[in-house]
Amino acid sequence: MSRQDQRERAREVVDRLLERLADPDATAAATGFAAEVSDDGRAQSLWEDLSLADGYPGVSLAFSGTTHRDKRQVVAAHRYLARATAAGEGAAGTVSIYGGVGALAFATLVAHRRTGGYVAALGRLDDYARRLTRAALPSVTGAPVASNGEFEVVRGMSGLGRYLLARAETCGAELEMVLTYLVSMSRGDVAHRGLRVPHWWSMAPPRAGMEDRLPDGHLNLGLSHGVSGPLALLSLAWRDGHVVEGQREAIESIVGLLRRWAVEDEHGPHWPSHVSIEEWAAGRASPRTRQRPSWCYGSPGVSRAVQLAALALGRDDWHELAHASVLAVLATPWEEWSVPDAGLCHGWSGLLHLVGLLNGHLGDERLDRARDELAATVITRFREDLPFGYRFAQGADMSGFLEGAAGVALALDAYACDGPTVGWDAALLVS
């Protein structure tokens, strides 16, 4: 199949996904585990009204963010945003663009970019983001952070900061506050268990269930939950001309951490998800299986953060590191990748979109071929008999942006069009 034919096939899959997502009520009802795949034989909902991952704001992105086909897309996006707005009435403030009113704000921003509308709504949401930033901005202390949720993309200031950057004309002062906070986090270190560790050191484990394995905390390297998120925001802001004192040094410091903890194998450099206190004391990462390639952890998510830093500061050596790390992923047999599903977060669509973004600055024919192969993988996994065309982690039917059909539609659409998006991928801190 030619590349053009495959792009047409991708457009067809996008159309089918949008058809399946068009009714907000039906979509919400079908999101989760169907009775036949549930452990107890009963359907289990995984829908969250105000979630960019699995709720009204996230699914709205499928209609606002994909290439305009007809006015039904605008109508569908508005249906989802209207329900999200209703759900947001009286919702508690959450320092995140993935949950709460922050998710509604990001989804409304993308709809505004597509249509030019929602101006008054954006004004109100900007005010919310400004007030939230001033109320929730963490202090930089002399101890490790309680949780990387303070500074990360999904739950913290790096994600909120990306919205502020997109709205810098009205949120510039608050953006400067977030950038200054991240710069301060990059400076110096703190005492912990007889060692000196970075301010980024988190006492919370990378995920639930790892508390006993990491009682002394960890340094998270990922793009979704670790230091690569602040690096991406600082670099994107620099490129857009938003610079605070010490920002260059902060970018250099975080890339220095990533270079220090990159692991070399026979294929090239890669990153573990985290560094333990024992590894920090030893000065090197313990031998372990190569991290599954994804947006959230490892290459090519971290690779993109390093590339953004390289573009910001004009560092050829960082470009080379990003390039080498992606080629190392592609050199690893794909059957060893353990990719669980088609989603954006840790699935095939995320890999498809990241390889395309990275190669926009690399121009490597090997990455072009890999992108076509990744697209073919996503396309051929589409199933007519499933509510959203795909089954996701643990057999769930997921409709949303981060781990569901909306994200797949956006990645396939970006591949089919082979051009810039309207900014939906800013939520991933990759653009």
Coordinates of C-alpha atoms in Angstrom, one line a residue:
M1 CA 0.0 0.0 0.0
S2 CA 1.4 3.4 -0.9
R3 CA 1.8 6.1 1.7
Q4 CA -1.0 8.1 0.2
D5 CA -3.4 5.1 0.2
Q6 CA -2.5 4.4 3.8
R7 CA -3.3 8.0 4.7
E8 CA -6.7 7.7 3.1
R9 CA -7.3 4.5 5.1
A10 CA -6.3 6.4 8.2
R11 CA -8.9 9.1 7.4
E12 CA -11.6 6.4 7.0
V13 CA -10.8 5.0 10.5
V14 CA -11.0 8.5 11.9
D15 CA -14.4 9.0 10.3
R16 CA -15.6 5.8 11.9
L17 CA -14.3 6.7 15.3
L18 CA -16.0 10.1 15.1
E19 CA -19.2 8.4 14.2
R20 CA -19.0 6.2 17.3
L21 CA -18.2 9.1 19.6
A22 CA -20.9 11.5 18.3
D23 CA -23.4 10.9 21.0
P24 CA -22.1 12.1 24.4
D25 CA -24.7 10.1 26.4
A26 CA -24.0 6.8 24.5
T27 CA -20.3 7.4 24.7
A28 CA -20.3 8.0 28.5
A29 CA -22.5 4.9 29.0
A30 CA -20.2 2.6 27.0
T31 CA -16.9 3.8 28.5
G32 CA -15.5 1.1 30.8
F33 CA -15.5 -2.7 31.1
A34 CA -18.3 -4.5 29.4
A35 CA -19.9 -7.3 31.4
E36 CA -18.3 -10.0 29.3
V37 CA -14.7 -8.8 30.1
S38 CA -15.4 -7.7 33.7
D39 CA -14.0 -9.9 36.5
D40 CA -17.4 -10.1 38.2
G41 CA -19.5 -10.3 35.1
R42 CA -21.0 -6.8 35.6
A43 CA -20.3 -3.8 33.5
Q44 CA -18.1 -1.2 35.2
S45 CA -18.0 2.4 34.2
L46 CA -14.7 4.3 33.8
W47 CA -16.2 7.6 32.7
E48 CA -15.3 10.8 34.5
D49 CA -17.3 13.8 33.5
L50 CA -14.5 16.4 33.9
S51 CA -11.5 14.4 32.7
L52 CA -9.3 15.1 29.7
A53 CA -8.3 11.5 29.8
D54 CA -11.7 9.9 30.0
G55 CA -14.5 12.4 30.0
Y56 CA -16.4 15.1 28.2
P57 CA -13.4 17.5 27.7
G58 CA -11.2 14.7 26.3
V59 CA -13.7 13.4 23.8
S60 CA -14.5 17.0 22.6
L61 CA -10.9 17.1 21.4
A62 CA -11.6 14.4 18.8
F63 CA -14.0 16.8 17.1
S64 CA -12.2 20.1 17.7
G65 CA -8.7 18.7 17.1
T66 CA -9.2 16.6 13.9
T67 CA -9.3 18.2 10.4
H68 CA -12.6 19.9 9.8
R69 CA -14.9 17.7 7.8
D70 CA -18.3 19.3 8.2
K71 CA -20.3 21.4 10.6
R72 CA -21.4 18.3 12.5
Q73 CA -18.0 18.2 14.0
V74 CA -18.4 21.6 15.5
V75 CA -21.9 20.7 16.8
A76 CA -20.5 17.4 18.4
A77 CA -17.7 19.2 20.1
H78 CA -20.1 21.8 21.5
R79 CA -22.3 19.1 22.9
Y80 CA -19.4 17.7 24.8
L81 CA -18.2 21.1 26.0
A82 CA -21.7 22.0 27.1
R83 CA -21.9 18.9 29.3
A84 CA -18.4 19.5 30.6
T85 CA -19.4 23.1 31.5
A86 CA -22.4 21.9 33.4
A87 CA -20.3 19.3 35.3
G88 CA -17.8 22.1 36.1
E89 CA -20.3 24.2 38.0
G90 CA -19.1 24.2 41.6
A91 CA -16.3 21.8 41.0
A92 CA -13.3 22.0 43.3
G93 CA -10.1 23.5 42.0
T94 CA -7.6 20.9 40.7
V95 CA -4.1 21.8 39.7
S96 CA -4.3 19.9 36.4
I97 CA -5.3 20.2 32.8
Y98 CA -6.3 16.6 33.0
G99 CA -9.1 16.9 35.6
G100 CA -11.6 19.4 36.9
V101 CA -12.1 22.8 35.4
G102 CA -8.6 22.8 34.0
A103 CA -9.6 20.0 31.6
L104 CA -12.6 22.1 30.5
A105 CA -10.2 25.1 30.0
F106 CA -7.9 23.2 27.7
A107 CA -10.7 21.6 25.7
T108 CA -12.3 25.1 25.2
L109 CA -9.0 26.5 24.1
V110 CA -8.7 23.9 21.3
A111 CA -12.3 24.5 20.3
H112 CA -11.6 28.3 20.2
R113 CA -8.6 27.7 17.9
R114 CA -10.7 25.6 15.6
T115 CA -13.8 27.9 15.4
G116 CA -12.8 31.3 16.7
G117 CA -15.6 31.1 19.2
Y118 CA -15.9 30.6 23.0
V119 CA -14.2 33.9 23.6
A120 CA -16.2 34.8 26.7
A121 CA -15.9 31.3 28.1
L122 CA -12.1 31.4 27.6
G123 CA -12.0 34.7 29.5
R124 CA -13.7 33.1 32.5
L125 CA -11.5 30.1 32.3
D126 CA -8.4 32.3 32.1
D127 CA -9.5 34.0 35.3
Y128 CA -9.9 30.5 36.9
A129 CA -6.4 29.5 35.8
R130 CA -4.9 32.7 37.1
R131 CA -6.5 32.4 40.5
L132 CA -5.7 28.7 40.8
T133 CA -2.0 29.3 39.9
R134 CA -1.7 32.0 42.6
A135 CA -3.5 29.8 45.2
A136 CA -1.8 26.5 44.5
L137 CA 1.8 27.4 43.4
P138 CA 4.0 25.1 45.6
S139 CA 6.9 26.4 47.7
V140 CA 10.4 25.1 47.1
T141 CA 11.6 23.7 50.4
G142 CA 14.8 22.1 51.8
A143 CA 13.3 18.6 51.6
P144 CA 12.1 16.2 48.8
V145 CA 8.6 16.9 47.5
A146 CA 5.8 14.8 49.0
S147 CA 4.7 13.9 45.4
N148 CA 5.9 14.6 41.9
G149 CA 2.3 15.6 41.4
E150 CA 3.4 19.1 42.5
F151 CA 5.4 19.8 39.3
E152 CA 4.5 17.1 36.7
V153 CA 2.4 17.3 33.5
V154 CA -0.7 15.3 34.4
R155 CA -1.4 16.5 38.0
G156 CA 0.8 19.5 38.4
M157 CA 2.3 22.8 37.5
S158 CA 3.9 21.8 34.2
G159 CA 0.5 20.9 32.7
L160 CA -1.2 24.0 34.1
G161 CA 1.8 26.0 32.9
R162 CA 1.2 24.8 29.4
Y163 CA -2.3 26.3 29.4
L164 CA -0.9 29.5 30.8
L165 CA 1.7 29.6 28.0
A166 CA -1.0 29.1 25.4
R167 CA -2.9 32.0 26.9
A168 CA 0.2 34.1 27.7
E169 CA -1.5 37.3 26.4
T170 CA -3.9 37.2 29.4
C171 CA -2.0 34.9 31.8
G172 CA 1.5 36.1 31.4
A173 CA 2.2 37.0 35.0
E174 CA 1.0 33.6 36.2
L175 CA 3.1 31.9 33.5
E176 CA 6.1 33.7 34.8
M177 CA 5.3 32.5 38.3
V178 CA 5.3 28.9 37.2
L179 CA 8.5 29.2 35.2
T180 CA 10.2 30.8 38.2
Y181 CA 9.0 28.0 40.4
L182 CA 10.4 25.3 38.0
V183 CA 13.7 27.2 37.7
S184 CA 13.9 27.2 41.5
M185 CA 13.3 23.5 41.6
S186 CA 16.2 22.9 39.3
R187 CA 18.7 24.8 41.5
G188 CA 20.8 23.1 44.1
D189 CA 19.8 19.9 46.1
V190 CA 18.5 18.8 49.4
A191 CA 19.7 16.4 52.1
H192 CA 18.0 13.0 52.1
R193 CA 19.1 9.8 53.8
G194 CA 22.7 11.0 54.1
L195 CA 22.8 12.0 50.4
R196 CA 22.3 15.1 48.4
V197 CA 19.4 14.7 45.9
P198 CA 17.6 17.1 43.5
H199 CA 14.6 19.1 44.6
W200 CA 12.7 16.9 42.1
W201 CA 13.1 13.9 44.4
S202 CA 9.6 12.6 45.3
M203 CA 8.7 10.6 48.4
A204 CA 5.6 9.1 46.6
P205 CA 6.2 6.0 44.5
P206 CA 5.8 6.2 40.7
R207 CA 2.6 4.2 41.0
A208 CA 0.5 2.6 43.7
G209 CA 1.9 -0.7 45.0
M210 CA 5.5 0.3 44.8
E211 CA 5.7 1.8 48.3
D212 CA 7.7 -1.1 49.7
R213 CA 10.1 -1.2 46.9
L214 CA 10.9 2.6 47.1
P215 CA 10.5 3.6 50.7
D216 CA 13.0 6.4 50.3
G217 CA 11.4 7.9 47.3
H218 CA 12.6 8.3 43.7
L219 CA 13.6 10.6 40.9
N220 CA 11.1 10.3 38.1
L221 CA 12.5 10.8 34.6
G222 CA 9.3 10.5 32.5
L223 CA 7.4 13.0 30.5
S224 CA 4.0 12.5 32.1
H225 CA 5.1 12.4 35.8
G226 CA 8.7 13.3 35.9
V227 CA 11.4 15.9 35.2
S228 CA 11.0 15.7 31.4
G229 CA 7.7 17.6 31.8
P230 CA 9.2 20.7 33.4
L231 CA 12.0 20.5 30.8
A232 CA 9.4 20.5 28.0
L233 CA 7.5 23.5 29.4
L234 CA 10.7 25.5 30.1
S235 CA 11.9 24.8 26.5
L236 CA 8.6 25.6 24.8
A237 CA 8.3 28.8 26.8
W238 CA 11.9 29.8 25.8
R239 CA 11.1 29.2 22.1
D240 CA 8.0 31.4 22.5
G241 CA 10.0 34.2 24.0
H242 CA 8.9 33.8 27.6
V243 CA 12.0 33.7 29.7
V244 CA 12.7 34.2 33.4
E245 CA 16.1 34.5 35.2
G246 CA 17.9 31.2 35.3
Q247 CA 15.8 29.5 32.7
R248 CA 18.7 28.5 30.5
E249 CA 20.5 27.0 33.4
A250 CA 17.4 25.1 34.5
I251 CA 17.0 23.6 31.0
E252 CA 20.7 22.6 31.1
S253 CA 20.4 21.2 34.6
I254 CA 17.5 18.9 33.7
V255 CA 19.1 17.7 30.4
G256 CA 22.2 17.0 32.5
L257 CA 20.1 14.8 34.8
L258 CA 18.7 12.9 31.7
R259 CA 22.1 12.5 30.2
R260 CA 23.5 11.2 33.5
W261 CA 20.8 8.6 33.9
A262 CA 20.5 7.5 30.3
V263 CA 21.4 3.8 30.0
E264 CA 23.2 2.4 27.0
D265 CA 22.5 -1.1 25.6
E266 CA 23.4 -2.7 22.3
H267 CA 20.8 -0.6 20.5
G268 CA 21.7 2.8 22.0
P269 CA 20.6 5.1 24.8
H270 CA 17.3 4.8 26.7
W271 CA 15.8 6.0 30.0
P272 CA 14.5 4.0 33.0
S273 CA 11.2 5.3 34.4
H274 CA 12.9 6.4 37.7
V275 CA 16.0 6.4 39.8
S276 CA 16.0 4.8 43.3
I277 CA 18.0 6.0 46.3
E278 CA 20.3 3.0 45.9
E279 CA 21.0 3.9 42.3
W280 CA 21.5 7.5 43.2
A281 CA 24.1 6.5 45.9
A282 CA 25.8 4.2 43.4
G283 CA 25.8 6.8 40.7
R284 CA 24.4 4.5 38.0
A285 CA 21.2 2.8 37.2
S286 CA 20.8 -0.9 38.0
P287 CA 20.6 -3.3 35.1
R288 CA 17.0 -3.6 34.0
T289 CA 14.8 -4.4 31.0
R290 CA 14.5 -1.5 28.6
Q291 CA 11.6 0.7 29.5
R292 CA 8.5 0.1 27.2
P293 CA 8.5 2.9 24.6
S294 CA 5.8 5.4 25.2
W295 CA 4.8 9.0 25.7
C296 CA 4.5 8.7 29.4
Y297 CA 7.9 7.0 30.2
G298 CA 11.1 6.3 28.4
S299 CA 11.7 7.0 24.7
P300 CA 10.3 8.6 22.6
G301 CA 8.5 10.8 25.2
V302 CA 11.8 11.8 26.9
S303 CA 13.4 12.0 23.5
R304 CA 10.9 14.7 22.5
A305 CA 11.6 16.7 25.7
V306 CA 15.3 16.6 25.0
Q307 CA 14.7 17.7 21.4
L308 CA 12.6 20.6 22.5
A309 CA 15.4 21.7 24.8
A310 CA 17.8 21.3 21.8
L311 CA 15.6 23.5 19.7
A312 CA 15.3 26.1 22.4
L313 CA 19.0 26.5 23.1
G314 CA 20.5 25.4 19.8
R315 CA 22.4 22.4 21.1
D316 CA 23.5 19.9 18.4
D317 CA 24.6 17.4 21.0
W318 CA 21.1 17.2 22.5
H319 CA 19.7 16.8 19.0
E320 CA 22.0 13.8 18.6
L321 CA 20.9 12.3 21.9
A322 CA 17.3 12.6 21.0
H323 CA 17.9 11.1 17.6
A324 CA 20.0 8.2 18.9
S325 CA 17.4 7.4 21.5
V326 CA 14.6 7.1 18.9
L327 CA 16.8 5.0 16.6
A328 CA 17.5 2.7 19.6
V329 CA 13.8 2.2 20.1
L330 CA 13.3 1.3 16.4
A331 CA 16.3 -1.0 16.5
T332 CA 14.7 -3.0 19.3
P333 CA 12.5 -5.8 18.0
W334 CA 8.9 -4.5 18.1
E335 CA 7.6 -7.7 19.7
E336 CA 9.8 -6.8 22.7
W337 CA 8.1 -3.4 23.1
S338 CA 5.1 -4.8 25.1
V339 CA 2.8 -2.1 23.8
P340 CA -0.5 -2.8 25.4
D341 CA -3.0 -1.0 23.2
A342 CA -3.6 1.7 20.6
G343 CA -3.8 4.7 22.9
L344 CA -1.8 7.9 23.2
C345 CA -0.4 7.5 26.7
H346 CA 1.5 4.2 26.4
G347 CA 0.2 2.8 23.1
W348 CA 0.7 2.7 19.4
S349 CA -0.9 6.0 18.7
G350 CA 1.4 7.9 21.0
L351 CA 4.4 6.3 19.3
L352 CA 3.0 7.2 15.9
H353 CA 2.5 10.9 16.8
L354 CA 5.9 11.2 18.6
V355 CA 7.9 9.7 15.8
G356 CA 6.2 12.2 13.4
L357 CA 7.0 15.2 15.6
L358 CA 10.6 14.1 16.2
N359 CA 11.2 13.5 12.5
G360 CA 9.9 17.0 11.7
H361 CA 13.3 18.2 12.9
L362 CA 15.4 15.1 12.0
G363 CA 14.4 14.3 8.4
D364 CA 15.4 10.7 8.8
E365 CA 13.9 8.4 6.2
R366 CA 14.1 5.5 8.7
L367 CA 11.7 7.4 10.9
D368 CA 9.4 8.1 8.0
R369 CA 9.2 4.3 7.3
A370 CA 8.7 3.6 11.0
R371 CA 5.9 6.1 11.1
D372 CA 4.1 4.4 8.2
E373 CA 4.5 1.0 9.9
L374 CA 3.1 2.4 13.2
A375 CA 0.2 3.9 11.4
A376 CA -0.5 0.5 9.7
T377 CA -0.4 -1.1 13.1
V378 CA -3.0 1.3 14.5
I379 CA -5.2 1.0 11.4
T380 CA -5.2 -2.7 11.2
R381 CA -6.2 -3.1 14.9
F382 CA -9.5 -1.3 14.3
R383 CA -12.5 -3.6 14.9
E384 CA -16.0 -2.9 13.7
D385 CA -17.5 -5.0 16.5
L386 CA -16.3 -2.9 19.3
P387 CA -18.0 0.2 20.7
F388 CA -15.0 2.5 20.0
G389 CA -13.2 0.4 17.5
Y390 CA -10.4 -0.7 19.9
R391 CA -10.0 -2.4 23.3
F392 CA -7.6 -0.7 25.6
A393 CA -5.8 -1.6 28.8
Q394 CA -7.1 -4.8 30.4
G395 CA -9.9 -5.1 27.8
A396 CA -11.7 -1.8 28.6
D397 CA -13.7 0.1 26.0
M398 CA -12.3 3.6 26.4
S399 CA -13.5 6.7 24.5
G400 CA -11.2 9.4 25.9
F401 CA -8.1 11.4 24.9
L402 CA -5.2 9.9 26.8
E403 CA -6.1 6.2 26.8
G404 CA -9.0 5.9 24.4
A405 CA -10.5 6.3 20.9
A406 CA -10.4 10.1 20.9
G407 CA -6.7 10.1 21.1
V408 CA -6.4 7.4 18.4
A409 CA -8.5 9.6 16.1
L410 CA -6.3 12.6 16.7
A411 CA -3.1 10.7 16.1
L412 CA -4.4 9.1 12.9
D413 CA -5.7 12.4 11.7
A414 CA -2.3 14.1 12.2
Y415 CA -0.7 11.3 10.3
A416 CA -3.2 11.5 7.5
C417 CA -2.8 15.3 7.1
D418 CA 0.9 15.3 7.8
G419 CA 0.8 18.9 9.0
P420 CA 0.6 20.9 12.3
T421 CA -2.3 20.3 14.6
V422 CA -4.6 23.0 16.1
G423 CA -2.7 22.4 19.4
W424 CA -4.4 19.3 20.9
D425 CA -1.0 17.8 21.5
A426 CA 0.0 20.7 23.7
A427 CA -1.7 18.8 26.5
L428 CA 1.1 16.2 26.1
L429 CA 3.8 18.9 26.4
V430 CA 5.2 17.8 23.0
S431 CA 4.3 21.0 21.1

